[in-house]
């Protein structure tokens, strides 16, 4: 699965503004939701990309939007994108002929298509002023977006005006031209421009070239597949058995036949380029209501809209069918396009087809901007491509980035450590421009000649790349000294020799501020006879298994610049390596960057990762407790080994299920589940139902049990399921006749990594009772304590201020995507605004009940970011207080304190909202 776009930086000023009042009739996103993140960049003169996240009442949304000035001074053009059959948008864009002096700068998927058949678009298409294909079946008009010779665009309907002149002068209408679905009656024509993988099944057909029949029609009693016509050849076809088919069958080689075809717009001139679509979203400035229509379900969406004069193009890609973005209905999509300023808009193909690519300044390749719901790029037959004038190639500026990503974790670094930077030159039109820059830095570090930033002391820094008058820069933050590191995954399990997996190391300072630690600053110890570990070129590592079965451990130790190598661990620069062995070709090694003599000393920090390769079956349940499973038609029966379950399926297609007495945890690294199924030949299908870490349902369905007796089946776990997973029930769906399915012994095919090392972190906020009572005042969590000003037992009391601290109780009963998150974020935003403007308030504390099933990870991340931004911009303090958790914990992230306490025991918190150091001290007594 493609990684979802990370939660983007949030500007506190924007989040502290009360949203505008909703209109009387709220018909789409934006009327109630709040924007939680936004980034933007110029793609080329006249084209800008805006990417943003929104929290709506019932879902999260991720949206990518291209804003295009058509026919302006930037010289941007929208063109038909497509070729001979479906291909990924990236493949089609890479081979699109932009023309002399032009380049491809963005692309989006286009029309709905015959996905299970020919692969051809279902609507009309024009490219370079030529008709490429008509809608089918029949010559009637179909919706499309079109672009004229002056570059302007519009939504229109395009039909077919075509004819075939037979020998003797008889003229027959043309019913289709390269149409995916030929008409049931009349003539259809197919040419080398056919946009599908294979022609549809045709009846009687003849080949025409240069106005003459080149091959007579072979006998045809029914539809058959034909070869794609070569360049310059037209294949004329008609359904077998009709009068038109008889006319074709009478033709002989050399007979004169003329074929003409042109697109006919419902109004206005014929466009130069056009791509078909389906539902009108906005018509003459009015958003359309599609309630109750078959396609009006929440889904990934692609839409194109225009301003009233057609000079402003808006291309929208909305992710869907994902936890991070639930997608939009057609009605909501139309409302959104209207709110964004579209005077007319059309829905293009969505679902797994929704794909948007955009360029970056100085780069020739396009970048995938959205997250396709298939987890990969789906091959599609056509799309829209944006082209712009090619620049001079003379360097006008540099795009400076941290190697690994633009996320905040890569623009930070710890004292004594490094960050690798890149500088991509671009010309005045943002096109590629070669030429290496000279590097230098201002502030808390320096940049060497290779573009590696060396952090010297905590503070701000700016890295500069310059060549003559061309310049680029990147702000960087040097955090406090490194205190600990954590891998992106504590265990790595590989199924077989040669398989690989990646990991990154994230470091933390004393305030919990995080930054990725680069391979150059890390020494690795592992058994190099069993594993290979190399840099991945993106700030992380790749582990590859060299044997079929093994378990092991990898230790990563941060070694600050200028420090002596770990024993036996010296190696080549930029390469982590195994301790005690010379670095092999292509393997990572361990040298530190040169010291400056002025860098703040960075503490050594280590972490371990458990490794495993090969699959073993670990038990999930042997169904010894079969009598505790519940459900209609469920009974205990003899299993494959011991007790088992039987599900009665009294009719063909009947459903049956057995609920587990408690959720059954699945090993975190499991690749598949195994289940013994006793079949009776009825074709029933067994299924295992699970819940993932977000509470989302996951269902694994097995093969049709067309056998009798016991057989073990393997059910692969989808890569999109977020662990930890837990089995909630076993179920079955009936086959072609009544039957019964027996089930037994559920296992998990899992790499044997062994336990992960979980470091114990004791935050300084945890103090002695004496230190807690030394604070100016105290409060208790969960249960009372002597000397406490008050006790927080839940979230039922209203927001209040006490001795410089604003307490915000947040009700966590309602799930995030059922309105709870939106109400909580509104309350948090208002509380942050109040605390920011109150001189007598020095801190904000969010109080909430422990509710992992209702508060999702994206809301959790947003809450943390808002509090951290509040702390950075106001200088005031922030904390989250979570009640009723399984156990006590205290830590911090980005300077925001977090105290989690169980309902048992006593938790006393001392407070001083205006203290110089930590403003809280906590003591928990079980």
Coordinates of C-alpha atoms in Angstrom, one line a residue, residues 82-650:
X82 CA -3.5 8.2 -23.9
X83 CA -2.2 5.5 -26.1
X84 CA -2.7 1.9 -27.1
X85 CA -4.5 0.4 -24.1
X86 CA -4.4 1.0 -20.4
X87 CA -1.1 2.1 -18.8
X88 CA -0.3 3.7 -15.5
X89 CA -0.6 7.5 -15.6
X90 CA 3.1 7.7 -14.8
X91 CA 3.9 5.6 -17.9
X92 CA 1.6 7.5 -20.2
X93 CA 2.9 10.9 -19.0
X94 CA 6.5 9.9 -19.4
X95 CA 6.0 9.0 -23.1
X96 CA 3.6 11.8 -24.0
X97 CA 4.9 13.9 -26.9
X98 CA 4.7 17.4 -25.5
X99 CA 5.9 19.0 -28.7
X100 CA 8.9 21.2 -29.6
X101 CA 9.9 23.5 -26.8
X102 CA 7.4 22.1 -24.3
X103 CA 7.4 19.7 -21.4
X104 CA 4.9 17.7 -19.3
X105 CA 4.3 19.2 -15.9
X106 CA 1.2 17.4 -14.5
X107 CA -1.4 14.7 -15.3
X108 CA -4.6 13.3 -14.0
X109 CA -6.6 10.2 -14.9
X110 CA -9.5 10.6 -17.3
X111 CA -12.6 8.8 -18.5
X112 CA -14.5 5.8 -17.1
X113 CA -13.5 2.7 -19.1
X114 CA -14.4 -0.9 -19.9
X115 CA -12.3 -2.2 -17.1
X116 CA -13.3 -5.9 -17.4
X117 CA -13.3 -6.0 -21.2
X118 CA -11.5 -4.0 -23.8
X119 CA -9.9 -1.5 -21.5
X120 CA -11.1 1.3 -23.7
X121 CA -12.7 4.6 -22.6
X122 CA -16.5 4.7 -22.5
X123 CA -16.8 8.4 -23.6
X124 CA -15.5 10.6 -26.4
X125 CA -11.9 11.7 -26.9
X126 CA -10.1 14.2 -29.0
X127 CA -6.4 14.9 -29.3
X128 CA -4.5 17.3 -31.4
X129 CA -7.8 18.3 -33.1
X130 CA -8.5 14.8 -34.2
X131 CA -11.4 12.6 -33.1
X132 CA -9.8 9.6 -31.4
X133 CA -12.9 7.8 -30.2
X134 CA -16.6 8.3 -29.8
X135 CA -18.8 7.3 -26.9
X136 CA -20.6 4.1 -27.3
X137 CA -22.9 2.5 -28.1
X138 CA -24.4 4.8 -30.8
X139 CA -23.5 8.3 -32.1
X140 CA -25.3 10.2 -29.4
X141 CA -23.7 13.0 -27.4
X142 CA -21.9 12.2 -24.2
X143 CA -20.4 14.5 -21.5
X144 CA -16.8 15.6 -21.7
X145 CA -14.3 18.4 -20.8
X146 CA -12.9 20.1 -23.8
X147 CA -10.2 22.6 -24.5
X148 CA -10.1 25.1 -27.5
X149 CA -7.4 26.4 -29.7
X150 CA -7.1 29.4 -27.4
X151 CA -6.5 27.1 -24.4
X152 CA -9.8 27.8 -22.6
X153 CA -11.9 24.9 -21.4
X154 CA -15.5 24.0 -20.9
X155 CA -17.8 21.2 -20.0
X156 CA -19.8 20.1 -23.1
X157 CA -21.4 17.2 -24.8
X158 CA -19.8 15.5 -27.8
X159 CA -21.6 13.4 -30.4
X160 CA -20.5 11.6 -33.6
X161 CA -21.2 12.8 -37.1
X162 CA -19.9 10.0 -39.4
X163 CA -20.8 8.2 -42.6
X164 CA -19.7 5.4 -44.9
X165 CA -20.0 5.8 -48.6
X166 CA -20.4 2.4 -50.3
X167 CA -19.8 1.5 -54.0
X168 CA -22.5 3.0 -56.1
X169 CA -22.9 6.1 -53.9
X170 CA -25.1 4.6 -51.1
X171 CA -24.3 6.4 -47.8
X172 CA -24.7 4.8 -44.4
X173 CA -24.5 6.5 -41.1
X174 CA -21.6 5.6 -38.8
X175 CA -22.8 4.5 -35.4
X176 CA -19.4 4.4 -33.6
X177 CA -15.8 5.4 -34.0
X178 CA -13.3 3.4 -31.9
X179 CA -16.1 3.0 -29.4
X180 CA -15.6 0.6 -26.5
X181 CA -19.1 -0.8 -27.0
X182 CA -20.2 -1.0 -30.6
X183 CA -23.8 -0.2 -31.5
X184 CA -26.3 -3.1 -31.7
X185 CA -27.2 -1.8 -35.2
X186 CA -25.3 0.1 -37.9
X187 CA -21.6 0.4 -38.8
X188 CA -18.7 0.9 -36.4
X189 CA -15.2 2.0 -37.5
X190 CA -11.9 1.1 -35.8
X191 CA -8.5 2.5 -36.5
X192 CA -5.0 2.5 -35.2
X193 CA -6.1 5.1 -32.7
X194 CA -8.1 2.5 -30.9
X195 CA -7.4 3.2 -27.2
X196 CA -8.1 -0.3 -25.7
X197 CA -6.0 -3.4 -25.3
X198 CA -8.2 -5.5 -27.6
X199 CA -11.1 -4.8 -30.0
X200 CA -14.5 -5.6 -28.8
X201 CA -16.1 -8.7 -30.3
X202 CA -17.3 -7.8 -33.8
X203 CA -19.5 -9.4 -36.4
X204 CA -18.9 -8.9 -40.1
X205 CA -15.9 -6.7 -40.8
X206 CA -13.8 -5.4 -43.8
X207 CA -10.6 -3.5 -43.9
X208 CA -10.3 -0.3 -45.8
X209 CA -7.1 1.6 -46.7
X210 CA -6.8 4.7 -48.9
X211 CA -10.5 4.5 -49.8
X212 CA -10.3 0.9 -51.0
X213 CA -11.3 -2.4 -49.5
X214 CA -8.1 -4.4 -48.9
X215 CA -9.7 -7.5 -47.4
X216 CA -13.1 -9.0 -47.9
X217 CA -15.3 -9.8 -44.9
X218 CA -14.7 -13.3 -43.6
X219 CA -17.8 -15.4 -42.8
X220 CA -19.1 -14.5 -39.4
X221 CA -22.0 -16.2 -37.6
X222 CA -21.5 -14.2 -34.4
X223 CA -19.1 -11.8 -32.7
X224 CA -15.4 -12.6 -32.9
X225 CA -12.2 -10.9 -31.9
X226 CA -10.3 -9.0 -34.6
X227 CA -6.7 -7.7 -34.8
X228 CA -6.0 -4.0 -34.1
X229 CA -5.9 -2.1 -37.5
X230 CA -2.5 -0.9 -38.6
X231 CA -1.8 2.7 -39.3
X232 CA -3.9 4.1 -42.2
X233 CA -6.3 1.2 -42.1
X234 CA -10.0 1.4 -41.1
X235 CA -11.8 -1.7 -39.9
X236 CA -15.6 -1.4 -40.7
X237 CA -17.8 -3.7 -38.7
X238 CA -21.5 -4.5 -38.3
X239 CA -23.4 -7.0 -36.2
X240 CA -23.6 -10.3 -37.9
X241 CA -26.8 -11.3 -39.6
X242 CA -28.3 -7.8 -40.4
X243 CA -28.8 -5.9 -43.6
X244 CA -25.8 -3.8 -43.0
X245 CA -23.6 -6.9 -42.4
X246 CA -24.8 -8.2 -45.8
X247 CA -23.7 -5.0 -47.5
X248 CA -20.2 -5.4 -45.9
X249 CA -20.1 -9.0 -46.9
X250 CA -20.8 -8.1 -50.5
X251 CA -17.7 -5.9 -50.7
X252 CA -14.6 -7.1 -52.5
X253 CA -11.0 -6.0 -52.5
X254 CA -10.5 -2.9 -54.5
X255 CA -14.1 -1.6 -54.0
X256 CA -14.2 2.1 -53.2
X257 CA -15.4 2.9 -49.7
X258 CA -15.1 6.3 -48.0
X259 CA -15.3 6.7 -44.2
X260 CA -15.7 10.1 -42.5
X261 CA -16.0 10.9 -38.8
X262 CA -16.0 14.0 -36.8
X263 CA -17.0 15.1 -33.3
X264 CA -20.0 17.3 -33.0
X265 CA -20.3 19.5 -29.9
X266 CA -23.7 20.3 -28.4
X267 CA -22.8 24.0 -28.8
X268 CA -19.7 26.1 -29.7
X269 CA -16.6 25.1 -31.6
X270 CA -15.1 21.7 -31.8
X271 CA -12.4 21.5 -29.1
X272 CA -8.8 20.7 -29.9
X273 CA -8.6 18.2 -27.0
X274 CA -11.3 16.5 -25.0
X275 CA -11.7 13.7 -22.5
X276 CA -15.1 12.1 -21.6
X277 CA -16.6 12.0 -18.1
X278 CA -20.0 11.2 -16.6
X279 CA -22.0 13.2 -14.1
X280 CA -22.4 16.9 -14.2
X281 CA -21.3 18.3 -10.8
X282 CA -21.8 22.1 -11.3
X283 CA -24.0 23.5 -14.1
X284 CA -24.1 27.3 -14.8
X285 CA -22.9 28.0 -11.2
X286 CA -25.4 25.6 -9.6
X287 CA -24.1 22.5 -7.7
X288 CA -26.1 19.4 -8.7
X289 CA -27.9 17.0 -6.4
X290 CA -27.3 13.4 -7.1
X291 CA -28.9 12.0 -4.0
X292 CA -30.2 8.5 -4.6
X293 CA -28.3 7.8 -7.8
X294 CA -26.3 4.6 -8.0
X295 CA -22.9 6.3 -8.1
X296 CA -23.6 8.7 -5.3
X297 CA -21.6 6.9 -2.7
X298 CA -18.5 8.1 -0.8
X299 CA -15.5 7.1 -2.9
X300 CA -12.2 8.4 -4.3
X301 CA -13.1 11.1 -6.9
X302 CA -11.5 13.0 -9.8
X303 CA -13.2 16.2 -11.0
X304 CA -12.5 18.9 -13.4
X305 CA -14.1 22.4 -13.2
X306 CA -13.8 25.7 -15.0
X307 CA -14.4 29.4 -14.2
X308 CA -17.2 31.1 -16.1
X309 CA -14.9 32.3 -18.8
X310 CA -13.1 29.0 -19.1
X311 CA -9.7 30.5 -18.3
X312 CA -9.4 29.0 -14.9
X313 CA -9.1 25.2 -14.7
X314 CA -9.4 23.4 -11.4
X315 CA -8.5 19.7 -11.2
X316 CA -9.4 17.9 -8.0
X317 CA -8.3 14.5 -6.7
X318 CA -10.0 13.3 -3.5
X319 CA -8.7 10.2 -1.8
X320 CA -11.2 7.6 -0.5
X321 CA -11.8 4.1 0.8
X322 CA -9.0 4.8 3.4
X323 CA -9.0 5.6 7.1
X324 CA -7.2 8.8 6.4
X325 CA -9.7 9.9 3.7
X326 CA -13.2 8.6 3.3
X327 CA -14.0 10.0 -0.1
X328 CA -17.0 12.0 -1.3
X329 CA -20.4 11.4 -2.8
X330 CA -21.2 13.0 -6.1
X331 CA -23.4 15.6 -4.4
X332 CA -20.7 16.5 -1.9
X333 CA -18.1 16.7 -4.7
X334 CA -20.3 19.1 -6.6
X335 CA -20.8 21.2 -3.6
X336 CA -17.1 21.3 -3.0
X337 CA -16.3 22.2 -6.6
X338 CA -18.9 25.0 -6.4
X339 CA -17.5 26.3 -3.1
X340 CA -14.0 26.4 -4.6
X341 CA -15.2 28.6 -7.5
X342 CA -16.2 26.3 -10.4
X343 CA -19.0 27.6 -12.6
X344 CA -19.2 24.2 -14.3
X345 CA -17.6 20.9 -13.4
X346 CA -17.7 17.3 -14.5
X347 CA -17.0 14.0 -12.6
X348 CA -14.3 11.9 -14.2
X349 CA -13.4 8.3 -13.3
X350 CA -12.8 7.8 -9.6
X351 CA -12.3 4.8 -7.3
X352 CA -8.9 3.1 -7.8
X353 CA -8.4 5.1 -11.0
X354 CA -8.1 8.5 -9.1
X355 CA -4.5 9.5 -9.7
X356 CA -2.8 12.9 -9.8
X357 CA 0.8 13.6 -10.8
X358 CA 2.6 16.9 -10.6
X359 CA 6.1 18.1 -11.3
X360 CA 8.6 19.7 -8.9
X361 CA 10.8 22.7 -9.8
X362 CA 13.9 21.5 -11.6
X363 CA 12.7 17.9 -12.0
X364 CA 11.8 16.2 -15.2
X365 CA 9.8 13.3 -13.7
X366 CA 6.4 13.8 -12.2
X367 CA 5.6 12.9 -8.6
X368 CA 2.5 11.0 -7.3
X369 CA 0.6 13.4 -5.1
X370 CA -2.4 11.5 -3.9
X371 CA -2.8 8.0 -2.4
X372 CA -4.6 5.7 -4.9
X373 CA -7.1 3.4 -3.1
X374 CA -5.8 0.3 -4.8
X375 CA -2.4 0.8 -3.1
X376 CA -0.8 1.2 -6.5
X377 CA -1.2 3.0 -9.8
X378 CA -4.1 1.5 -11.7
X379 CA -3.6 1.2 -15.5
X380 CA -6.1 3.6 -17.2
X381 CA -6.7 4.2 -20.9
X382 CA -6.6 8.0 -20.9
X383 CA -6.3 11.2 -18.9
X384 CA -5.5 14.9 -19.1
X385 CA -1.9 16.1 -19.3
X386 CA -0.7 19.6 -18.7
X387 CA 2.2 20.9 -20.7
X388 CA 4.1 24.2 -20.4
X389 CA 6.9 25.9 -22.3
X390 CA 10.4 24.5 -21.8
X391 CA 12.8 26.9 -20.1
X392 CA 16.2 28.1 -21.1
X393 CA 18.0 25.5 -18.9
X394 CA 20.0 28.4 -17.2
X395 CA 19.9 28.1 -13.5
X396 CA 17.7 30.7 -11.8
X397 CA 17.3 29.1 -8.4
X398 CA 17.7 26.0 -6.3
X399 CA 15.1 23.7 -4.6
X400 CA 16.9 22.8 -1.4
X401 CA 15.6 19.7 0.4
X402 CA 16.6 17.3 3.1
X403 CA 17.3 13.9 1.5
X404 CA 14.6 11.6 2.8
X405 CA 11.6 13.9 2.7
X406 CA 10.1 17.3 3.4
X407 CA 8.5 16.2 6.7
X408 CA 9.5 18.1 9.8
X409 CA 11.5 15.1 11.1
X410 CA 13.9 15.7 8.2
X411 CA 14.4 19.4 8.7
X412 CA 15.6 18.9 12.2
X413 CA 18.9 17.5 13.5
X414 CA 20.6 16.9 16.8
X415 CA 23.8 18.7 17.9
X416 CA 26.8 16.8 16.7
X417 CA 24.8 14.9 14.0
X418 CA 24.2 15.6 10.4
X419 CA 21.5 16.0 7.7
X420 CA 22.1 15.3 4.0
X421 CA 20.8 18.0 1.7
X422 CA 20.1 18.2 -2.0
X423 CA 19.9 21.2 -4.3
X424 CA 18.0 20.9 -7.6
X425 CA 18.6 23.7 -10.0
X426 CA 15.7 25.2 -12.0
X427 CA 15.4 27.8 -14.7
X428 CA 13.1 30.8 -14.9
X429 CA 10.2 28.6 -15.9
X430 CA 10.9 26.0 -13.1
X431 CA 12.3 23.5 -15.6
X432 CA 15.5 21.5 -15.1
X433 CA 18.8 23.4 -15.0
X434 CA 22.1 21.6 -14.4
X435 CA 24.9 23.0 -12.2
X436 CA 26.2 22.3 -8.7
X437 CA 26.0 25.1 -6.2
X438 CA 28.3 26.3 -3.5
X439 CA 26.9 25.5 0.0
X440 CA 27.0 27.6 3.2
X441 CA 25.0 28.0 6.3
X442 CA 23.9 30.6 8.8
X443 CA 23.1 29.9 12.4
X444 CA 23.5 26.8 14.5
X445 CA 25.5 24.7 12.1
X446 CA 27.6 24.5 8.9
X447 CA 27.3 22.8 5.5
X448 CA 30.2 21.1 3.9
X449 CA 31.0 21.1 0.2
X450 CA 29.0 18.0 -0.4
X451 CA 25.8 19.4 1.0
X452 CA 25.9 17.7 4.4
X453 CA 24.7 19.9 7.2
X454 CA 26.6 19.5 10.5
X455 CA 24.7 20.6 13.6
X456 CA 26.7 22.6 16.1
X457 CA 24.4 23.8 18.8
X458 CA 20.6 24.0 19.5
X459 CA 18.9 26.8 17.6
X460 CA 17.8 27.8 14.1
X461 CA 19.9 27.5 11.0
X462 CA 19.5 28.2 7.3
X463 CA 21.3 26.1 4.7
X464 CA 22.0 28.0 1.4
X465 CA 22.9 26.8 -2.1
X466 CA 24.2 29.5 -4.4
X467 CA 25.6 29.7 -7.9
X468 CA 26.1 33.2 -9.4
X469 CA 22.7 34.9 -8.9
X470 CA 20.8 31.6 -8.4
X471 CA 20.0 30.8 -4.8
X472 CA 18.0 28.4 -2.7
X473 CA 17.7 27.9 1.0
X474 CA 16.2 25.5 3.6
X475 CA 15.4 26.5 7.2
X476 CA 16.6 23.8 9.7
X477 CA 16.2 23.4 13.4
X478 CA 18.9 22.0 15.7
X479 CA 17.1 20.4 18.6
X480 CA 18.4 19.8 22.1
X481 CA 20.9 17.1 22.7
X482 CA 19.9 13.5 21.7
X483 CA 18.6 11.5 24.7
X484 CA 17.2 8.3 23.0
X485 CA 16.4 6.7 19.7
X486 CA 13.6 4.5 18.5
X487 CA 13.3 2.4 15.3
X488 CA 10.3 2.7 13.1
X489 CA 9.6 -1.0 13.9
X490 CA 10.9 -2.9 16.8
X491 CA 10.8 -6.3 14.9
X492 CA 11.4 -7.1 11.3
X493 CA 10.1 -10.4 10.0
X494 CA 10.9 -11.6 6.5
X495 CA 9.2 -14.6 4.9
X496 CA 12.1 -15.9 2.8
X497 CA 15.7 -15.5 1.8
X498 CA 16.2 -12.4 -0.5
X499 CA 13.2 -10.6 1.0
X500 CA 13.8 -7.1 2.3
X501 CA 12.2 -4.6 4.6
X502 CA 13.2 -1.1 5.7
X503 CA 13.4 0.9 8.9
X504 CA 14.4 4.3 10.1
X505 CA 15.7 5.6 13.3
X506 CA 14.1 8.5 15.1
X507 CA 15.8 10.4 17.9
X508 CA 14.3 12.5 20.7
X509 CA 15.7 15.3 22.8
X510 CA 14.7 15.8 26.4
X511 CA 11.5 17.6 25.4
X512 CA 10.4 14.8 23.1
X513 CA 11.1 16.7 19.9
X514 CA 11.9 14.2 17.2
X515 CA 14.2 14.0 14.2
X516 CA 15.3 11.2 11.9
X517 CA 18.8 10.0 12.6
X518 CA 20.8 9.5 9.3
X519 CA 22.7 6.3 8.6
X520 CA 26.0 8.2 8.5
X521 CA 25.6 8.9 12.2
X522 CA 24.8 5.3 13.2
X523 CA 26.9 2.2 13.9
X524 CA 25.2 -1.2 13.4
X525 CA 26.0 -4.5 14.9
X526 CA 24.4 -7.7 13.4
X527 CA 25.3 -11.1 12.1
X528 CA 26.4 -10.3 8.5
X529 CA 26.4 -14.0 7.6
X530 CA 22.6 -14.0 7.9
X531 CA 21.6 -10.4 7.1
X532 CA 22.6 -7.6 4.8
X533 CA 21.9 -4.0 5.9
X534 CA 22.3 -1.1 3.4
X535 CA 21.3 2.5 3.2
X536 CA 18.1 3.1 1.3
X537 CA 19.1 6.6 0.1
X538 CA 16.1 8.2 1.9
X539 CA 17.5 8.5 5.4
X540 CA 16.8 4.9 6.4
X541 CA 18.1 1.3 6.1
X542 CA 17.1 -1.9 4.2
X543 CA 17.5 -5.3 5.8
X544 CA 17.7 -8.3 3.5
X545 CA 17.7 -11.9 4.6
X546 CA 20.7 -14.0 3.3
X547 CA 19.4 -17.3 4.7
X548 CA 16.1 -19.1 4.7
X549 CA 15.6 -19.5 8.4
X550 CA 17.1 -17.5 11.2
X551 CA 16.5 -15.2 14.2
X552 CA 18.8 -12.5 15.3
X553 CA 19.1 -9.0 16.7
X554 CA 20.4 -5.8 15.2
X555 CA 21.8 -3.1 17.5
X556 CA 21.9 0.5 16.3
X557 CA 24.1 3.0 18.1
X558 CA 24.2 6.7 17.4
X559 CA 27.8 7.9 17.1
X560 CA 28.1 11.6 17.1
X561 CA 30.5 13.4 14.7
X562 CA 34.1 13.1 15.6
X563 CA 33.5 10.2 18.1
X564 CA 35.6 7.1 18.0
X565 CA 34.1 4.2 16.2
X566 CA 32.4 1.4 18.2
X567 CA 34.8 -1.5 18.9
X568 CA 35.6 -3.2 15.7
X569 CA 33.2 -0.9 13.8
X570 CA 35.3 1.5 11.7
X571 CA 34.2 1.7 8.1
X572 CA 33.8 3.8 4.9
X573 CA 32.0 7.1 5.2
X574 CA 28.2 7.1 4.9
X575 CA 27.9 3.4 5.4
X576 CA 26.6 1.6 8.5
X577 CA 28.1 -1.8 8.9
X578 CA 28.4 -4.9 10.9
X579 CA 30.7 -4.6 13.9
X580 CA 33.9 -6.6 13.7
X581 CA 33.8 -7.2 9.9
X582 CA 35.1 -5.3 6.9
X583 CA 32.3 -3.7 4.8
X584 CA 31.4 -5.8 1.8
X585 CA 30.6 -4.3 -1.6
X586 CA 27.3 -2.5 -1.6
X587 CA 26.9 -2.9 2.2
X588 CA 26.5 -0.1 4.7
X589 CA 29.4 1.0 6.8
X590 CA 29.9 3.4 9.7
X591 CA 32.0 6.4 9.5
X592 CA 31.1 9.6 11.3
X593 CA 31.2 12.9 9.6
X594 CA 34.2 15.1 10.3
X595 CA 34.0 17.0 13.5
X596 CA 34.1 20.7 13.7
X597 CA 35.7 21.1 17.1
X598 CA 32.7 23.3 18.1
X599 CA 29.8 20.9 17.9
X600 CA 27.8 20.2 21.0
X601 CA 28.5 16.7 22.3
X602 CA 25.8 14.3 21.3
X603 CA 25.1 11.5 23.8
X604 CA 25.4 7.9 22.5
X605 CA 22.1 6.2 22.3
X606 CA 21.3 2.7 21.3
X607 CA 18.3 0.6 20.3
X608 CA 17.7 -3.0 19.3
X609 CA 15.6 -4.5 16.5
X610 CA 14.6 -8.2 16.6
X611 CA 15.1 -10.0 13.2
X612 CA 13.6 -13.1 11.8
X613 CA 13.3 -14.9 8.5
X614 CA 11.2 -17.9 7.5
X615 CA 7.6 -18.7 8.4
X616 CA 6.4 -20.8 11.3
X617 CA 2.8 -21.4 12.4
X618 CA 2.0 -19.8 15.7
X619 CA -1.3 -20.8 17.5
X620 CA -4.2 -18.3 17.6
X621 CA -6.8 -20.7 19.0
X622 CA -7.3 -24.5 19.0
X623 CA -11.0 -24.0 19.7
X624 CA -10.8 -25.9 23.0
X625 CA -13.3 -23.3 24.2
X626 CA -15.7 -24.0 21.2
X627 CA -18.6 -24.2 23.7
X628 CA -18.1 -20.5 24.4
X629 CA -18.4 -19.3 20.8
X630 CA -21.9 -18.0 20.1
X631 CA -24.1 -17.6 17.0
X632 CA -27.2 -18.9 15.2
X633 CA -26.6 -22.4 13.8
X634 CA -23.3 -22.9 15.7
X635 CA -22.6 -26.1 17.5
X636 CA -19.7 -27.9 19.0
X637 CA -18.5 -30.9 17.1
X638 CA -15.5 -33.1 16.7
X639 CA -12.8 -31.1 15.0
X640 CA -9.7 -32.0 13.1
X641 CA -7.9 -32.4 16.4
X642 CA -10.1 -32.2 19.5
X643 CA -13.1 -30.0 19.6
X644 CA -14.2 -27.8 16.7
X645 CA -17.2 -25.7 15.5
X646 CA -19.9 -26.5 13.0
X647 CA -21.8 -23.8 11.1
X648 CA -25.2 -24.9 9.7
X649 CA -26.0 -23.4 6.3
X650 CA -29.7 -24.4 5.7

